[in-house]
Amino acid sequence: MVTKQTRRCVRSVRTSNRDQTPERFCHLPEITSVKTIMAGSAVIEEQKFSLQEVLDTFKLCLSENQDVYVEHYVAGWRGLVKFMNSLGNVFTFISKDAVNKIQILVNFLNGENGSHYVTIQSMVKYELDNQLVDLDKRGSHPESGSRTLLRLHRALRWLELFLERLRTSTEDSKTSVMCADAYNESLSQHHPWVIRKAAGMAFCVLPGRPTFFEVMNVGGAEKVVDMLGDAVPMISKVYQITEDLYSQNNLLELP
């Protein structure tokens, strides 16, 4: 039964996403050839989330010296964006911003100073040494690599906490509660009131635990839980190394 509260939640989510680009596959063009079918299937397959791919990517993030490779960090985030997008428009307020941040970092990697952006450690050193970071207030470097990655870093903590709650959840656990609790423990403190309010409304229309497990594309519930047991600690390790680096350089509160 659809309650009045659920209808209010849905209206709120729709209102907050009026400026969003329509889903690419909402209205498929008429298919007239086998090639068209194959091309469409390839695109859909490319957009499908895979927990295994995220695990493999985050494993590649760390060098022998425990430096974090920006290229693989970005690739891991692309996978997490697929995870959020696979659940519809609920997480748009985060995934849309993450896509923008990913592109900024990719531009740095492909730019003339790309060699300084190979790892998070080298990026931070280069930007601090050359005064390319706005430390106290927004100035001439509003999209520095260090500031951009910090925003992804904060969101990664939220996803880490949420995925861990999914791993330890039971069949009757409410995903809306798990997601909201993870958000309130992490990302919410960096968002203004209006975004926190919209997030809370969005979480109340989250699908149930089986849907989340299904989009992992791993198999049954036991396999999902087992793989989350490998993936979450790997994400956590990358997060903590980044957290320590930013803390040592007083970068955790960049404007």
JSON list of C-alpha atoms in Angstrom, two decimals, residues 95-253:
[
{"chain": "A", "resi": 95, "resn": "SER", "atom": "CA", "xyz": [26.33, 10.69, -8.07]},
{"chain": "A", "resi": 96, "resn": "LYS", "atom": "CA", "xyz": [25.93, 13.76, -10.29]},
{"chain": "A", "resi": 97, "resn": "ASP", "atom": "CA", "xyz": [28.46, 15.69, -8.23]},
{"chain": "A", "resi": 98, "resn": "ALA", "atom": "CA", "xyz": [30.79, 12.68, -8.13]},
{"chain": "A", "resi": 99, "resn": "VAL", "atom": "CA", "xyz": [30.82, 12.50, -11.94]},
{"chain": "A", "resi": 100, "resn": "ASN", "atom": "CA", "xyz": [31.89, 16.17, -12.09]},
{"chain": "A", "resi": 101, "resn": "LYS", "atom": "CA", "xyz": [34.65, 15.59, -9.55]},
{"chain": "A", "resi": 102, "resn": "ILE", "atom": "CA", "xyz": [35.87, 12.51, -11.41]},
{"chain": "A", "resi": 103, "resn": "GLN", "atom": "CA", "xyz": [36.19, 14.51, -14.63]},
{"chain": "A", "resi": 104, "resn": "ILE", "atom": "CA", "xyz": [38.21, 17.24, -12.91]},
{"chain": "A", "resi": 105, "resn": "LEU", "atom": "CA", "xyz": [40.71, 14.66, -11.66]},
{"chain": "A", "resi": 106, "resn": "VAL", "atom": "CA", "xyz": [40.88, 12.99, -15.07]},
{"chain": "A", "resi": 107, "resn": "ASN", "atom": "CA", "xyz": [41.66, 16.38, -16.63]},
{"chain": "A", "resi": 108, "resn": "PHE", "atom": "CA", "xyz": [44.54, 16.82, -14.18]},
{"chain": "A", "resi": 109, "resn": "LEU", "atom": "CA", "xyz": [45.85, 13.34, -15.00]},
{"chain": "A", "resi": 110, "resn": "ASN", "atom": "CA", "xyz": [45.75, 14.06, -18.72]},
{"chain": "A", "resi": 111, "resn": "GLY", "atom": "CA", "xyz": [47.10, 17.60, -18.41]},
{"chain": "A", "resi": 112, "resn": "GLU", "atom": "CA", "xyz": [50.61, 18.95, -18.86]},
{"chain": "A", "resi": 113, "resn": "ASN", "atom": "CA", "xyz": [51.36, 18.39, -15.16]},
{"chain": "A", "resi": 114, "resn": "GLY", "atom": "CA", "xyz": [49.84, 14.92, -15.13]},
{"chain": "A", "resi": 115, "resn": "SER", "atom": "CA", "xyz": [53.00, 13.31, -13.80]},
{"chain": "A", "resi": 116, "resn": "HIS", "atom": "CA", "xyz": [52.39, 15.10, -10.49]},
{"chain": "A", "resi": 117, "resn": "TYR", "atom": "CA", "xyz": [48.90, 13.59, -10.25]},
{"chain": "A", "resi": 118, "resn": "VAL", "atom": "CA", "xyz": [49.82, 9.91, -10.50]},
{"chain": "A", "resi": 119, "resn": "THR", "atom": "CA", "xyz": [49.16, 9.32, -6.81]},
{"chain": "A", "resi": 120, "resn": "ILE", "atom": "CA", "xyz": [47.18, 11.21, -4.20]},
{"chain": "A", "resi": 121, "resn": "GLN", "atom": "CA", "xyz": [50.41, 11.68, -2.25]},
{"chain": "A", "resi": 122, "resn": "SER", "atom": "CA", "xyz": [52.28, 13.24, -5.19]},
{"chain": "A", "resi": 123, "resn": "MET", "atom": "CA", "xyz": [49.27, 15.42, -6.02]},
{"chain": "A", "resi": 124, "resn": "VAL", "atom": "CA", "xyz": [49.03, 16.83, -2.50]},
{"chain": "A", "resi": 125, "resn": "LYS", "atom": "CA", "xyz": [52.78, 17.53, -2.35]},
{"chain": "A", "resi": 126, "resn": "TYR", "atom": "CA", "xyz": [52.83, 19.22, -5.75]},
{"chain": "A", "resi": 127, "resn": "GLU", "atom": "CA", "xyz": [49.83, 21.43, -5.08]},
{"chain": "A", "resi": 128, "resn": "LEU", "atom": "CA", "xyz": [51.00, 22.46, -1.61]},
{"chain": "A", "resi": 129, "resn": "ASP", "atom": "CA", "xyz": [54.56, 23.13, -2.77]},
{"chain": "A", "resi": 130, "resn": "ASN", "atom": "CA", "xyz": [53.26, 25.33, -5.58]},
{"chain": "A", "resi": 131, "resn": "GLN", "atom": "CA", "xyz": [50.49, 27.03, -3.58]},
{"chain": "A", "resi": 132, "resn": "LEU", "atom": "CA", "xyz": [47.76, 25.58, -5.79]},
{"chain": "A", "resi": 133, "resn": "VAL", "atom": "CA", "xyz": [45.34, 24.92, -2.93]},
{"chain": "A", "resi": 134, "resn": "ASP", "atom": "CA", "xyz": [43.00, 27.42, -1.28]},
{"chain": "A", "resi": 135, "resn": "LEU", "atom": "CA", "xyz": [43.64, 26.56, 2.37]},
{"chain": "A", "resi": 136, "resn": "ASP", "atom": "CA", "xyz": [41.51, 29.09, 4.27]},
{"chain": "A", "resi": 137, "resn": "LYS", "atom": "CA", "xyz": [38.90, 30.43, 1.86]},
{"chain": "A", "resi": 138, "resn": "ARG", "atom": "CA", "xyz": [37.80, 29.95, -1.73]},
{"chain": "A", "resi": 139, "resn": "GLY", "atom": "CA", "xyz": [40.18, 31.86, -3.96]},
{"chain": "A", "resi": 140, "resn": "SER", "atom": "CA", "xyz": [41.96, 31.35, -7.26]},
{"chain": "A", "resi": 141, "resn": "HIS", "atom": "CA", "xyz": [42.03, 27.52, -7.04]},
{"chain": "A", "resi": 142, "resn": "PRO", "atom": "CA", "xyz": [38.42, 26.46, -6.41]},
{"chain": "A", "resi": 143, "resn": "GLU", "atom": "CA", "xyz": [38.88, 23.20, -8.32]},
{"chain": "A", "resi": 144, "resn": "SER", "atom": "CA", "xyz": [42.31, 22.09, -7.13]},
{"chain": "A", "resi": 145, "resn": "GLY", "atom": "CA", "xyz": [42.98, 18.37, -7.22]},
{"chain": "A", "resi": 146, "resn": "SER", "atom": "CA", "xyz": [43.27, 18.23, -3.45]},
{"chain": "A", "resi": 147, "resn": "ARG", "atom": "CA", "xyz": [39.92, 19.92, -2.84]},
{"chain": "A", "resi": 148, "resn": "THR", "atom": "CA", "xyz": [38.19, 17.90, -5.55]},
{"chain": "A", "resi": 149, "resn": "LEU", "atom": "CA", "xyz": [39.40, 14.59, -4.19]},
{"chain": "A", "resi": 150, "resn": "LEU", "atom": "CA", "xyz": [38.43, 15.59, -0.65]},
{"chain": "A", "resi": 151, "resn": "ARG", "atom": "CA", "xyz": [34.79, 15.78, -1.74]},
{"chain": "A", "resi": 152, "resn": "LEU", "atom": "CA", "xyz": [34.98, 12.26, -3.17]},
{"chain": "A", "resi": 153, "resn": "HIS", "atom": "CA", "xyz": [36.80, 11.13, -0.05]},
{"chain": "A", "resi": 154, "resn": "ARG", "atom": "CA", "xyz": [33.95, 12.29, 2.18]},
{"chain": "A", "resi": 155, "resn": "ALA", "atom": "CA", "xyz": [31.35, 10.55, 0.03]},
{"chain": "A", "resi": 156, "resn": "LEU", "atom": "CA", "xyz": [33.45, 7.38, 0.02]},
{"chain": "A", "resi": 157, "resn": "ARG", "atom": "CA", "xyz": [33.13, 7.20, 3.81]},
{"chain": "A", "resi": 158, "resn": "TRP", "atom": "CA", "xyz": [29.35, 7.28, 3.51]},
{"chain": "A", "resi": 159, "resn": "LEU", "atom": "CA", "xyz": [29.33, 4.46, 0.93]},
{"chain": "A", "resi": 160, "resn": "GLU", "atom": "CA", "xyz": [31.78, 2.45, 3.01]},
{"chain": "A", "resi": 161, "resn": "LEU", "atom": "CA", "xyz": [29.54, 2.69, 6.07]},
{"chain": "A", "resi": 162, "resn": "PHE", "atom": "CA", "xyz": [26.40, 1.92, 4.06]},
{"chain": "A", "resi": 163, "resn": "LEU", "atom": "CA", "xyz": [27.91, -1.12, 2.33]},
{"chain": "A", "resi": 164, "resn": "GLU", "atom": "CA", "xyz": [29.12, -2.45, 5.67]},
{"chain": "A", "resi": 165, "resn": "ARG", "atom": "CA", "xyz": [25.61, -2.12, 7.07]},
{"chain": "A", "resi": 166, "resn": "LEU", "atom": "CA", "xyz": [24.27, -4.00, 4.05]},
{"chain": "A", "resi": 167, "resn": "ARG", "atom": "CA", "xyz": [26.82, -6.74, 4.67]},
{"chain": "A", "resi": 168, "resn": "THR", "atom": "CA", "xyz": [25.78, -7.24, 8.29]},
{"chain": "A", "resi": 169, "resn": "SER", "atom": "CA", "xyz": [22.05, -6.69, 7.71]},
{"chain": "A", "resi": 170, "resn": "THR", "atom": "CA", "xyz": [19.27, -9.22, 8.07]},
{"chain": "A", "resi": 171, "resn": "GLU", "atom": "CA", "xyz": [16.37, -9.90, 5.73]},
{"chain": "A", "resi": 172, "resn": "ASP", "atom": "CA", "xyz": [14.08, -7.55, 7.63]},
{"chain": "A", "resi": 173, "resn": "SER", "atom": "CA", "xyz": [16.61, -4.72, 7.94]},
{"chain": "A", "resi": 174, "resn": "LYS", "atom": "CA", "xyz": [15.43, -1.42, 6.45]},
{"chain": "A", "resi": 175, "resn": "THR", "atom": "CA", "xyz": [17.77, 0.00, 3.82]},
{"chain": "A", "resi": 176, "resn": "SER", "atom": "CA", "xyz": [16.35, 3.48, 4.41]},
{"chain": "A", "resi": 177, "resn": "VAL", "atom": "CA", "xyz": [17.50, 3.37, 8.04]},
{"chain": "A", "resi": 178, "resn": "MET", "atom": "CA", "xyz": [20.91, 1.91, 7.18]},
{"chain": "A", "resi": 179, "resn": "CYS", "atom": "CA", "xyz": [21.54, 4.50, 4.49]},
{"chain": "A", "resi": 180, "resn": "ALA", "atom": "CA", "xyz": [20.35, 7.41, 6.62]},
{"chain": "A", "resi": 181, "resn": "ASP", "atom": "CA", "xyz": [22.46, 6.32, 9.60]},
{"chain": "A", "resi": 182, "resn": "ALA", "atom": "CA", "xyz": [25.56, 6.02, 7.39]},
{"chain": "A", "resi": 183, "resn": "TYR", "atom": "CA", "xyz": [24.86, 9.44, 5.87]},
{"chain": "A", "resi": 184, "resn": "ASN", "atom": "CA", "xyz": [24.33, 11.08, 9.26]},
{"chain": "A", "resi": 185, "resn": "GLU", "atom": "CA", "xyz": [27.62, 9.64, 10.53]},
{"chain": "A", "resi": 186, "resn": "SER", "atom": "CA", "xyz": [29.62, 10.96, 7.61]},
{"chain": "A", "resi": 187, "resn": "LEU", "atom": "CA", "xyz": [28.55, 13.10, 4.68]},
{"chain": "A", "resi": 188, "resn": "SER", "atom": "CA", "xyz": [25.70, 15.04, 6.27]},
{"chain": "A", "resi": 189, "resn": "GLN", "atom": "CA", "xyz": [28.03, 17.19, 8.37]},
{"chain": "A", "resi": 190, "resn": "HIS", "atom": "CA", "xyz": [29.45, 18.65, 5.14]},
{"chain": "A", "resi": 191, "resn": "HIS", "atom": "CA", "xyz": [26.06, 19.43, 3.54]},
{"chain": "A", "resi": 192, "resn": "PRO", "atom": "CA", "xyz": [23.80, 22.44, 4.13]},
{"chain": "A", "resi": 193, "resn": "TRP", "atom": "CA", "xyz": [20.39, 21.93, 5.67]},
{"chain": "A", "resi": 194, "resn": "VAL", "atom": "CA", "xyz": [18.48, 21.91, 2.38]},
{"chain": "A", "resi": 195, "resn": "ILE", "atom": "CA", "xyz": [20.57, 19.02, 0.99]},
{"chain": "A", "resi": 196, "resn": "ARG", "atom": "CA", "xyz": [20.33, 17.08, 4.25]},
{"chain": "A", "resi": 197, "resn": "LYS", "atom": "CA", "xyz": [16.56, 17.48, 4.13]},
{"chain": "A", "resi": 198, "resn": "ALA", "atom": "CA", "xyz": [16.36, 16.32, 0.50]},
{"chain": "A", "resi": 199, "resn": "ALA", "atom": "CA", "xyz": [18.63, 13.37, 1.26]},
{"chain": "A", "resi": 200, "resn": "GLY", "atom": "CA", "xyz": [16.45, 12.27, 4.14]},
{"chain": "A", "resi": 201, "resn": "MET", "atom": "CA", "xyz": [13.36, 12.37, 1.93]},
{"chain": "A", "resi": 202, "resn": "ALA", "atom": "CA", "xyz": [15.15, 10.46, -0.83]},
{"chain": "A", "resi": 203, "resn": "PHE", "atom": "CA", "xyz": [16.29, 7.70, 1.49]},
{"chain": "A", "resi": 204, "resn": "CYS", "atom": "CA", "xyz": [12.71, 6.92, 2.52]},
{"chain": "A", "resi": 205, "resn": "VAL", "atom": "CA", "xyz": [11.91, 5.59, -0.98]},
{"chain": "A", "resi": 206, "resn": "LEU", "atom": "CA", "xyz": [14.93, 3.28, -1.19]},
{"chain": "A", "resi": 207, "resn": "PRO", "atom": "CA", "xyz": [14.21, -0.26, -2.43]},
{"chain": "A", "resi": 208, "resn": "GLY", "atom": "CA", "xyz": [14.53, -3.19, -0.07]},
{"chain": "A", "resi": 209, "resn": "ARG", "atom": "CA", "xyz": [17.61, -5.26, 0.76]},
{"chain": "A", "resi": 210, "resn": "PRO", "atom": "CA", "xyz": [16.96, -7.87, -2.01]},
{"chain": "A", "resi": 211, "resn": "THR", "atom": "CA", "xyz": [17.09, -5.16, -4.69]},
{"chain": "A", "resi": 212, "resn": "PHE", "atom": "CA", "xyz": [20.45, -3.89, -3.41]},
{"chain": "A", "resi": 213, "resn": "PHE", "atom": "CA", "xyz": [21.82, -7.43, -3.41]},
{"chain": "A", "resi": 214, "resn": "GLU", "atom": "CA", "xyz": [20.51, -8.02, -6.92]},
{"chain": "A", "resi": 215, "resn": "VAL", "atom": "CA", "xyz": [22.27, -4.97, -8.40]},
{"chain": "A", "resi": 216, "resn": "MET", "atom": "CA", "xyz": [25.60, -6.24, -7.03]},
{"chain": "A", "resi": 217, "resn": "ASN", "atom": "CA", "xyz": [25.53, -8.82, -9.88]},
{"chain": "A", "resi": 218, "resn": "VAL", "atom": "CA", "xyz": [27.38, -11.39, -7.81]},
{"chain": "A", "resi": 219, "resn": "GLY", "atom": "CA", "xyz": [24.80, -14.11, -7.21]},
{"chain": "A", "resi": 220, "resn": "GLY", "atom": "CA", "xyz": [22.84, -15.13, -4.15]},
{"chain": "A", "resi": 221, "resn": "ALA", "atom": "CA", "xyz": [22.76, -13.31, -0.84]},
{"chain": "A", "resi": 222, "resn": "GLU", "atom": "CA", "xyz": [25.58, -15.39, 0.64]},
{"chain": "A", "resi": 223, "resn": "LYS", "atom": "CA", "xyz": [27.89, -14.57, -2.25]},
{"chain": "A", "resi": 224, "resn": "VAL", "atom": "CA", "xyz": [27.06, -10.87, -1.96]},
{"chain": "A", "resi": 225, "resn": "VAL", "atom": "CA", "xyz": [27.81, -10.89, 1.76]},
{"chain": "A", "resi": 226, "resn": "ASP", "atom": "CA", "xyz": [31.10, -12.72, 1.19]},
{"chain": "A", "resi": 227, "resn": "MET", "atom": "CA", "xyz": [32.24, -10.31, -1.51]},
{"chain": "A", "resi": 228, "resn": "LEU", "atom": "CA", "xyz": [31.22, -7.28, 0.53]},
{"chain": "A", "resi": 229, "resn": "GLY", "atom": "CA", "xyz": [33.41, -8.79, 3.24]},
{"chain": "A", "resi": 230, "resn": "ASP", "atom": "CA", "xyz": [36.35, -8.42, 0.84]},
{"chain": "A", "resi": 231, "resn": "ALA", "atom": "CA", "xyz": [35.35, -5.12, -0.80]},
{"chain": "A", "resi": 232, "resn": "VAL", "atom": "CA", "xyz": [34.47, -3.02, 2.25]},
{"chain": "A", "resi": 233, "resn": "PRO", "atom": "CA", "xyz": [37.82, -3.51, 4.06]},
{"chain": "A", "resi": 234, "resn": "MET", "atom": "CA", "xyz": [39.64, -2.65, 0.82]},
{"chain": "A", "resi": 235, "resn": "ILE", "atom": "CA", "xyz": [37.62, 0.55, 0.39]},
{"chain": "A", "resi": 236, "resn": "SER", "atom": "CA", "xyz": [38.17, 1.29, 4.08]},
{"chain": "A", "resi": 237, "resn": "LYS", "atom": "CA", "xyz": [41.93, 0.91, 3.72]},
{"chain": "A", "resi": 238, "resn": "VAL", "atom": "CA", "xyz": [42.08, 3.34, 0.79]},
{"chain": "A", "resi": 239, "resn": "TYR", "atom": "CA", "xyz": [39.89, 5.73, 2.72]},
{"chain": "A", "resi": 240, "resn": "GLN", "atom": "CA", "xyz": [42.03, 5.61, 5.85]},
{"chain": "A", "resi": 241, "resn": "ILE", "atom": "CA", "xyz": [45.31, 6.16, 3.99]},
{"chain": "A", "resi": 242, "resn": "THR", "atom": "CA", "xyz": [43.77, 9.22, 2.32]},
{"chain": "A", "resi": 243, "resn": "GLU", "atom": "CA", "xyz": [42.33, 10.42, 5.63]},
{"chain": "A", "resi": 244, "resn": "ASP", "atom": "CA", "xyz": [45.72, 10.19, 7.32]},
{"chain": "A", "resi": 245, "resn": "LEU", "atom": "CA", "xyz": [47.44, 12.03, 4.46]},
{"chain": "A", "resi": 246, "resn": "TYR", "atom": "CA", "xyz": [44.93, 14.88, 4.53]},
{"chain": "A", "resi": 247, "resn": "SER", "atom": "CA", "xyz": [45.05, 15.07, 8.31]},
{"chain": "A", "resi": 248, "resn": "GLN", "atom": "CA", "xyz": [48.86, 15.30, 8.34]},
{"chain": "A", "resi": 249, "resn": "ASN", "atom": "CA", "xyz": [48.69, 18.18, 5.87]},
{"chain": "A", "resi": 250, "resn": "ASN", "atom": "CA", "xyz": [45.73, 19.95, 7.52]},
{"chain": "A", "resi": 251, "resn": "LEU", "atom": "CA", "xyz": [43.57, 19.52, 4.42]},
{"chain": "A", "resi": 252, "resn": "LEU", "atom": "CA", "xyz": [40.45, 17.90, 5.88]},
{"chain": "A", "resi": 253, "resn": "GLU", "atom": "CA", "xyz": [38.53, 21.19, 6.09]}
]
